[in-house]
mmCIF file of C-alpha atoms in Angstrom:
data_model
loop_
_atom_site.group_PDB
_atom_site.id
_atom_site.type_symbol
_atom_site.label_atom_id
_atom_site.label_comp_id
_atom_site.label_asym_id
_atom_site.label_seq_id
_atom_site.Cartn_x
_atom_site.Cartn_y
_atom_site.Cartn_z
ATOM 1 C CA UNK A 157 110.865 98.856 85.426
ATOM 2 C CA UNK A 158 112.144 97.155 88.570
ATOM 3 C CA UNK A 159 110.765 97.759 92.045
ATOM 4 C CA UNK A 160 112.977 97.855 95.157
ATOM 5 C CA UNK A 161 113.700 94.466 96.684
ATOM 6 C CA UNK A 162 111.980 95.590 99.896
ATOM 7 C CA UNK A 163 109.016 97.123 98.077
ATOM 8 C CA UNK A 164 106.372 95.332 100.156
ATOM 9 C CA UNK A 165 107.958 96.407 103.435
ATOM 10 C CA UNK A 166 108.094 99.984 102.168
ATOM 11 C CA UNK A 167 104.423 99.856 101.206
ATOM 12 C CA UNK A 168 103.518 98.516 104.627
ATOM 13 C CA UNK A 169 105.208 101.510 106.245
ATOM 14 C CA UNK A 170 103.414 103.845 103.860
ATOM 15 C CA UNK A 171 100.097 102.165 104.719
ATOM 16 C CA UNK A 172 100.730 102.729 108.423
ATOM 17 C CA UNK A 173 101.278 106.410 107.742
ATOM 18 C CA UNK A 174 98.265 106.554 105.428
ATOM 19 C CA UNK A 175 96.110 105.053 108.170
ATOM 20 C CA UNK A 176 97.166 107.706 110.659
ATOM 21 C CA UNK A 177 96.775 110.442 108.052
ATOM 22 C CA UNK A 178 93.247 109.415 107.066
ATOM 23 C CA UNK A 179 92.049 109.104 110.653
ATOM 24 C CA UNK A 180 93.589 112.472 111.499
ATOM 25 C CA UNK A 181 92.004 114.034 108.437
ATOM 26 C CA UNK A 182 88.538 112.764 109.369
ATOM 27 C CA UNK A 183 88.882 113.682 113.046
ATOM 28 C CA UNK A 184 90.109 117.170 112.222
ATOM 29 C CA UNK A 185 87.204 117.669 109.845
ATOM 30 C CA UNK A 186 84.663 116.474 112.436
ATOM 31 C CA UNK A 187 86.066 118.467 115.343
ATOM 32 C CA UNK A 188 86.910 121.691 113.505
ATOM 33 C CA UNK A 189 83.615 123.241 114.605
ATOM 34 C CA UNK A 190 84.019 124.329 118.230
ATOM 35 C CA UNK A 191 87.528 122.894 118.254
ATOM 36 C CA UNK A 192 88.203 124.328 121.719
ATOM 37 C CA UNK A 193 85.850 121.652 123.079
ATOM 38 C CA UNK A 194 87.562 118.809 121.201
ATOM 39 C CA UNK A 195 88.733 117.032 124.357
ATOM 40 C CA UNK A 196 85.249 116.967 125.854
ATOM 41 C CA UNK A 197 83.691 115.856 122.571
ATOM 42 C CA UNK A 198 86.142 112.986 122.195
ATOM 43 C CA UNK A 199 85.550 111.996 125.817
ATOM 44 C CA UNK A 200 81.794 111.821 125.265
ATOM 45 C CA UNK A 201 82.247 109.576 122.234
ATOM 46 C CA UNK A 202 82.373 110.391 118.559
ATOM 47 C CA UNK A 203 79.862 109.624 115.836
ATOM 48 C CA UNK A 204 79.714 106.186 114.286
ATOM 49 C CA UNK A 205 81.626 105.589 111.097
ATOM 50 C CA UNK A 206 82.369 105.701 108.312
ATOM 51 C CA UNK A 207 84.148 108.988 108.941
ATOM 52 C CA UNK A 208 84.319 111.128 105.823
ATOM 53 C CA UNK A 209 87.837 111.999 104.682
ATOM 54 C CA UNK A 210 88.785 115.047 102.636
ATOM 55 C CA UNK A 211 91.096 115.894 99.753
ATOM 56 C CA UNK A 212 94.058 115.411 102.118
ATOM 57 C CA UNK A 213 93.477 111.658 102.120
ATOM 58 C CA UNK A 214 92.403 111.509 98.482
ATOM 59 C CA UNK A 215 95.702 113.028 97.343
ATOM 60 C CA UNK A 216 97.707 110.890 99.768
ATOM 61 C CA UNK A 217 96.002 107.831 98.275
ATOM 62 C CA UNK A 218 97.212 108.934 94.841
ATOM 63 C CA UNK A 219 100.777 109.220 96.146
ATOM 64 C CA UNK A 220 100.505 105.757 97.691
ATOM 65 C CA UNK A 221 99.162 104.228 94.480
ATOM 66 C CA UNK A 222 101.948 105.754 92.368
ATOM 67 C CA UNK A 223 104.573 104.434 94.786
ATOM 68 C CA UNK A 224 102.885 101.037 94.652
ATOM 69 C CA UNK A 225 103.116 100.996 90.844
ATOM 70 C CA UNK A 226 106.529 102.555 90.275
ATOM 71 C CA UNK A 227 108.512 102.475 93.520
ATOM 72 C CA UNK A 228 109.228 106.179 93.045
ATOM 73 C CA UNK A 229 107.397 109.406 92.214
ATOM 74 C CA UNK A 230 106.522 109.482 88.532
ATOM 75 C CA UNK A 231 105.253 113.045 88.240
ATOM 76 C CA UNK A 232 103.073 112.447 85.187
ATOM 77 C CA UNK A 233 101.419 109.482 86.901
ATOM 78 C CA UNK A 234 100.856 111.589 90.024
ATOM 79 C CA UNK A 235 99.203 114.345 87.978
ATOM 80 C CA UNK A 236 96.941 111.811 86.266
ATOM 81 C CA UNK A 237 96.046 110.152 89.575
ATOM 82 C CA UNK A 238 95.228 113.479 91.246
ATOM 83 C CA UNK A 239 93.056 114.572 88.336
ATOM 84 C CA UNK A 240 91.228 111.254 88.052
ATOM 85 C CA UNK A 241 90.367 111.166 91.751
ATOM 86 C CA UNK A 242 89.116 114.746 91.524
ATOM 87 C CA UNK A 243 87.008 113.856 88.470
ATOM 88 C CA UNK A 244 85.416 110.899 90.253
ATOM 89 C CA UNK A 245 84.712 112.708 93.516
ATOM 90 C CA UNK A 246 85.193 116.495 93.393
ATOM 91 C CA UNK A 247 83.335 117.226 96.647
ATOM 92 C CA UNK A 248 86.154 116.375 99.030
ATOM 93 C CA UNK A 249 86.997 119.925 100.044
ATOM 94 C CA UNK A 250 89.609 120.736 97.404
ATOM 95 C CA UNK A 251 90.849 124.322 97.580
ATOM 96 C CA UNK A 252 90.036 126.732 94.779
ATOM 97 C CA UNK A 253 93.555 126.740 93.345
ATOM 98 C CA UNK A 254 93.840 122.944 93.399
ATOM 99 C CA UNK A 255 90.457 122.647 91.707
ATOM 100 C CA UNK A 256 91.595 125.022 88.979
ATOM 101 C CA UNK A 257 94.822 123.117 88.351
ATOM 102 C CA UNK A 258 93.109 119.734 88.324
ATOM 103 C CA UNK A 259 90.420 120.938 85.948
ATOM 104 C CA UNK A 260 93.124 122.170 83.586
ATOM 105 C CA UNK A 261 94.850 118.780 83.722
ATOM 106 C CA UNK A 262 91.553 117.038 82.965
ATOM 107 C CA UNK A 263 91.094 119.395 80.007
ATOM 108 C CA UNK A 264 94.448 118.268 78.601
ATOM 109 C CA UNK A 265 96.809 121.014 79.763
ATOM 110 C CA UNK A 266 100.305 119.980 80.812
ATOM 111 C CA UNK A 267 100.432 119.961 84.625
ATOM 112 C CA UNK A 268 103.771 121.805 84.508
ATOM 113 C CA UNK A 269 102.115 124.799 82.888
ATOM 114 C CA UNK A 270 99.005 124.670 85.061
ATOM 115 C CA UNK A 271 101.001 124.442 88.282
ATOM 116 C CA UNK A 272 103.586 127.066 87.314
ATOM 117 C CA UNK A 273 100.877 129.567 86.315
ATOM 118 C CA UNK A 274 99.157 129.486 89.705
ATOM 119 C CA UNK A 275 99.103 132.737 91.641
ATOM 120 C CA UNK A 276 100.127 134.877 88.667
ATOM 121 C CA UNK A 277 103.088 132.684 87.817
ATOM 122 C CA UNK A 278 104.640 132.250 91.262
ATOM 123 C CA UNK A 279 103.181 128.805 91.840
ATOM 124 C CA UNK A 280 101.287 127.759 94.955
ATOM 125 C CA UNK A 281 102.958 127.866 98.367
ATOM 126 C CA UNK A 282 99.928 126.224 99.975
ATOM 127 C CA UNK A 283 100.020 123.369 102.459
ATOM 128 C CA UNK A 284 98.643 120.812 99.981
ATOM 129 C CA UNK A 285 102.045 119.343 99.166
ATOM 130 C CA UNK A 286 102.710 118.833 102.886
ATOM 131 C CA UNK A 287 99.352 117.285 103.701
ATOM 132 C CA UNK A 288 99.998 114.238 101.519
ATOM 133 C CA UNK A 289 103.741 113.765 102.108
ATOM 134 C CA UNK A 290 103.970 111.578 105.223
ATOM 135 C CA UNK A 291 103.338 108.231 103.440
ATOM 136 C CA UNK A 292 106.067 109.165 100.955
ATOM 137 C CA UNK A 293 108.481 109.784 103.833
ATOM 138 C CA UNK A 294 107.521 106.401 105.227
ATOM 139 C CA UNK A 295 108.156 104.634 101.919
ATOM 140 C CA UNK A 296 111.648 106.124 101.578
ATOM 141 C CA UNK A 297 112.504 106.102 105.299
ATOM 142 C CA UNK A 298 115.470 103.771 104.846
ATOM 143 C CA UNK A 299 116.900 105.815 101.974
ATOM 144 C CA UNK A 300 119.336 108.743 102.364
ATOM 145 C CA UNK A 301 117.691 112.060 103.136
ATOM 146 C CA UNK A 302 118.661 113.352 99.695
ATOM 147 C CA UNK A 303 116.330 110.786 98.125
ATOM 148 C CA UNK A 304 113.455 111.801 100.404
ATOM 149 C CA UNK A 305 114.015 115.462 99.588
ATOM 150 C CA UNK A 306 114.040 114.830 95.848
ATOM 151 C CA UNK A 307 110.960 112.603 95.867
ATOM 152 C CA UNK A 308 108.977 114.906 98.159
ATOM 153 C CA UNK A 309 109.727 117.932 95.982
ATOM 154 C CA UNK A 310 108.544 116.030 92.905
ATOM 155 C CA UNK A 311 105.340 114.957 94.650
ATOM 156 C CA UNK A 312 104.560 118.564 95.575
ATOM 157 C CA UNK A 313 105.317 120.348 92.322
ATOM 158 C CA UNK A 314 102.400 118.844 90.426
ATOM 159 C CA UNK A 315 100.158 121.321 92.256
ATOM 160 C CA UNK A 316 102.608 123.405 94.325
ATOM 161 C CA UNK A 317 105.435 124.756 92.196
ATOM 162 C CA UNK A 318 106.466 127.506 94.643
ATOM 163 C CA UNK A 319 109.635 126.688 96.602
ATOM 164 C CA UNK A 320 107.757 127.028 99.904
ATOM 165 C CA UNK A 321 105.086 124.596 98.744
ATOM 166 C CA UNK A 322 107.837 122.097 97.976
ATOM 167 C CA UNK A 323 109.684 122.893 101.210
ATOM 168 C CA UNK A 324 106.569 122.032 103.189
ATOM 169 C CA UNK A 325 106.323 118.621 101.550
ATOM 170 C CA UNK A 326 110.020 118.001 102.147
ATOM 171 C CA UNK A 327 109.741 118.870 105.840
ATOM 172 C CA UNK A 328 106.796 116.534 106.441
ATOM 173 C CA UNK A 329 108.344 113.672 104.474
ATOM 174 C CA UNK A 330 111.538 114.047 106.519
ATOM 175 C CA UNK A 331 109.570 114.163 109.781
ATOM 176 C CA UNK A 332 107.740 110.958 108.840
ATOM 177 C CA UNK A 333 111.001 109.217 107.962
ATOM 178 C CA UNK A 334 112.536 110.331 111.256
ATOM 179 C CA UNK A 335 109.519 109.049 113.195
ATOM 180 C CA UNK A 336 109.980 105.612 111.632
ATOM 181 C CA UNK A 337 113.751 105.556 112.112
ATOM 182 C CA UNK A 338 113.482 106.463 115.794
ATOM 183 C CA UNK A 339 110.668 104.119 116.845
ATOM 184 C CA UNK A 340 111.727 102.325 120.002
ATOM 185 C CA UNK A 341 113.968 105.154 121.164
ATOM 186 C CA UNK A 342 112.885 107.222 124.206
ATOM 187 C CA UNK A 343 110.201 109.628 123.076
ATOM 188 C CA UNK A 344 111.908 112.684 124.562
ATOM 189 C CA UNK A 345 115.071 112.013 122.579
ATOM 190 C CA UNK A 346 113.146 111.147 119.410
ATOM 191 C CA UNK A 347 111.054 114.338 119.597
ATOM 192 C CA UNK A 348 114.044 116.641 119.926
ATOM 193 C CA UNK A 349 115.988 114.828 117.219
ATOM 194 C CA UNK A 350 113.048 115.044 114.826
ATOM 195 C CA UNK A 351 112.755 118.798 115.243
ATOM 196 C CA UNK A 352 116.492 119.264 114.849
ATOM 197 C CA UNK A 353 116.836 117.064 111.786
ATOM 198 C CA UNK A 354 113.813 118.460 109.941
ATOM 199 C CA UNK A 355 114.901 122.039 110.554
ATOM 200 C CA UNK A 356 118.448 121.274 109.437
ATOM 201 C CA UNK A 357 117.447 119.581 106.184
ATOM 202 C CA UNK A 358 114.473 121.665 105.001
ATOM 203 C CA UNK A 359 115.467 124.138 102.251
ATOM 204 C CA UNK A 360 116.004 127.683 103.451
ATOM 205 C CA UNK A 361 113.002 129.986 103.338
ATOM 206 C CA UNK A 362 109.927 130.973 105.304
ATOM 207 C CA UNK A 363 109.057 127.385 106.198
ATOM 208 C CA UNK A 364 112.514 126.670 107.582
ATOM 209 C CA UNK A 365 112.443 129.919 109.570
ATOM 210 C CA UNK A 366 109.225 128.721 111.178
ATOM 211 C CA UNK A 367 110.757 125.322 111.856
ATOM 212 C CA UNK A 368 113.649 127.003 113.648
ATOM 213 C CA UNK A 369 111.135 128.807 115.875
ATOM 214 C CA UNK A 370 109.366 125.511 116.490
ATOM 215 C CA UNK A 371 112.631 123.933 117.582
ATOM 216 C CA UNK A 372 113.015 126.586 120.255
ATOM 217 C CA UNK A 373 109.428 126.418 121.512
ATOM 218 C CA UNK A 374 109.104 124.457 124.785
ATOM 219 C CA UNK A 375 106.811 121.436 124.763
ATOM 220 C CA UNK A 376 105.109 122.913 127.833
ATOM 221 C CA UNK A 377 103.551 125.522 125.530
ATOM 222 C CA UNK A 378 99.765 125.057 125.179
ATOM 223 C CA UNK A 379 98.762 124.108 121.623
ATOM 224 C CA UNK A 380 96.612 127.219 121.222
ATOM 225 C CA UNK A 381 99.629 129.380 122.034
ATOM 226 C CA UNK A 382 101.873 127.344 119.758
ATOM 227 C CA UNK A 383 99.384 127.781 116.937
ATOM 228 C CA UNK A 384 99.375 131.531 117.402
ATOM 229 C CA UNK A 385 103.172 131.706 117.504
ATOM 230 C CA UNK A 386 103.941 129.276 114.681
ATOM 231 C CA UNK A 387 100.793 129.512 112.557
ATOM 232 C CA UNK A 388 97.921 127.022 112.684
ATOM 233 C CA UNK A 389 97.185 126.768 108.977
ATOM 234 C CA UNK A 390 94.600 129.543 108.883
ATOM 235 C CA UNK A 391 96.559 131.052 105.986
ATOM 236 C CA UNK A 392 96.607 127.637 104.252
ATOM 237 C CA UNK A 393 100.286 128.066 103.314
ATOM 238 C CA UNK A 394 103.219 125.781 104.047
ATOM 239 C CA UNK A 395 105.021 128.347 106.257
ATOM 240 C CA UNK A 396 101.787 128.902 108.201
ATOM 241 C CA UNK A 397 101.105 125.179 108.710
ATOM 242 C CA UNK A 398 104.196 122.972 108.671
ATOM 243 C CA UNK A 399 106.164 124.367 111.661
ATOM 244 C CA UNK A 400 103.250 123.891 114.055
ATOM 245 C CA UNK A 401 102.464 120.424 112.696
ATOM 246 C CA UNK A 402 106.041 119.203 113.084
ATOM 247 C CA UNK A 403 106.145 120.674 116.605
ATOM 248 C CA UNK A 404 102.817 119.074 117.565
ATOM 249 C CA UNK A 405 103.847 115.704 116.137
ATOM 250 C CA UNK A 406 107.118 115.848 118.059
ATOM 251 C CA UNK A 407 105.450 116.928 121.308
ATOM 252 C CA UNK A 408 102.929 114.067 121.136
ATOM 253 C CA UNK A 409 105.081 111.525 119.317
ATOM 254 C CA UNK A 410 104.248 108.701 121.704
ATOM 255 C CA UNK A 411 100.486 109.259 121.999
ATOM 256 C CA UNK A 412 98.313 109.267 118.869
ATOM 257 C CA UNK A 413 95.070 110.072 120.671
ATOM 258 C CA UNK A 414 96.520 113.053 122.499
ATOM 259 C CA UNK A 415 98.267 114.228 119.326
ATOM 260 C CA UNK A 416 94.906 114.487 117.579
ATOM 261 C CA UNK A 417 93.101 116.243 120.420
ATOM 262 C CA UNK A 418 95.877 118.756 121.068
ATOM 263 C CA UNK A 419 96.368 119.503 117.379
ATOM 264 C CA UNK A 420 92.667 120.220 116.867
ATOM 265 C CA UNK A 421 92.510 122.602 119.834
ATOM 266 C CA UNK A 422 94.997 124.897 118.077
ATOM 267 C CA UNK A 423 92.207 125.684 115.577
ATOM 268 C CA UNK A 424 93.082 126.722 112.001
ATOM 269 C CA UNK A 425 93.176 124.193 109.153
ATOM 270 C CA UNK A 426 92.170 121.360 111.466
ATOM 271 C CA UNK A 427 91.735 118.517 108.982
ATOM 272 C CA UNK A 428 95.069 119.196 107.278
ATOM 273 C CA UNK A 429 96.905 119.739 110.560
ATOM 274 C CA UNK A 430 95.601 116.466 111.981
ATOM 275 C CA UNK A 431 96.264 114.603 108.730
ATOM 276 C CA UNK A 432 99.893 115.730 108.780
ATOM 277 C CA UNK A 433 100.393 114.976 112.469
ATOM 278 C CA UNK A 434 98.566 111.639 112.239
ATOM 279 C CA UNK A 435 100.675 110.497 109.296
ATOM 280 C CA UNK A 436 103.847 111.184 111.268
ATOM 281 C CA UNK A 437 102.892 109.953 114.742
ATOM 282 C CA UNK A 438 101.473 106.631 113.512
ATOM 283 C CA UNK A 439 104.943 105.714 112.261
ATOM 284 C CA UNK A 440 106.452 106.077 115.726
ATOM 285 C CA UNK A 441 103.625 104.549 117.777
ATOM 286 C CA UNK A 442 102.483 101.918 115.292
ATOM 287 C CA UNK A 443 98.879 101.742 114.149
ATOM 288 C CA UNK A 444 98.061 99.490 117.111
ATOM 289 C CA UNK A 445 98.330 102.605 119.288
ATOM 290 C CA UNK A 446 95.477 104.282 117.412
ATOM 291 C CA UNK A 447 92.210 103.728 119.308
ATOM 292 C CA UNK A 448 90.528 100.684 117.799
ATOM 293 C CA UNK A 449 87.166 102.441 117.530
ATOM 294 C CA UNK A 450 88.802 105.158 115.436
ATOM 295 C CA UNK A 451 90.356 102.620 113.102
ATOM 296 C CA UNK A 452 87.037 100.828 112.729
ATOM 297 C CA UNK A 453 85.237 104.109 111.970
ATOM 298 C CA UNK A 454 87.666 105.217 109.251
ATOM 299 C CA UNK A 455 86.140 105.498 105.798
ATOM 300 C CA UNK A 456 87.408 102.584 103.729
ATOM 301 C CA UNK A 457 89.982 103.299 101.055
ATOM 302 C CA UNK A 458 88.662 102.495 97.612
ATOM 303 C CA UNK A 459 91.179 99.702 97.063
ATOM 304 C CA UNK A 460 89.903 98.020 100.260
ATOM 305 C CA UNK A 461 86.358 97.785 98.943
ATOM 306 C CA UNK A 462 85.574 94.542 97.138
#
């Protein structure tokens, strides 16, 4: 097996996205209670670290580790990595359906069967495939969009076999790739181009319909209103989560701190929303734009611990 010649550069991009994702995940989890007061709470100063991260980061870490080993998504390796992380630390806020699938994998069932059987055989259309997709988009950012689409769909199907579950992962991976490609360009141009490109390339369905609405929603719209119009993740599905997250990432593409605060104030699935937005925005701003005290408070990734 040969890795891409620029493998280390790809991993560095993925790490940047992973950093933003993990910080967003932890912030969203902390601020979800009384999220309307998020701005005031951040202004007063947040708790000391380490900030606990949820299953969003745990599954993104598995994606990162598989890319590190293979240079592409090996679906069997992803399934094993997901299940092993769940076995080691099951109390990270995994949803009921994900827990059921991962337990079946640990018991020896083929992930293809476990994933396909979810929701009476329709497969999951949840937002779990999207929440972990930004580092993948970063890794493949210099590849054609067709490669990103294929790899994102593979990464999702281990737990989200429904076409909307895969569409959500595709949209977020594309948004992350676009954020990296357009760094250095004026933020107004980059934001509009991101929305246009993601909407154009996401497979047709409920998620893409929501993305089309997001593309027509003015950036002057308050985040609470945008969440009501586009969905804020309260339904925990890709169509109910991804359009708002792409819109919020685009609106705040040049300001990581504001992206987190505004995204939280929309309420809903706050940790997942902020994980998605953080994984995208960090690629445009660079991790240096993340407040240093937030980076220092982030819970260490297991491969960083000696």
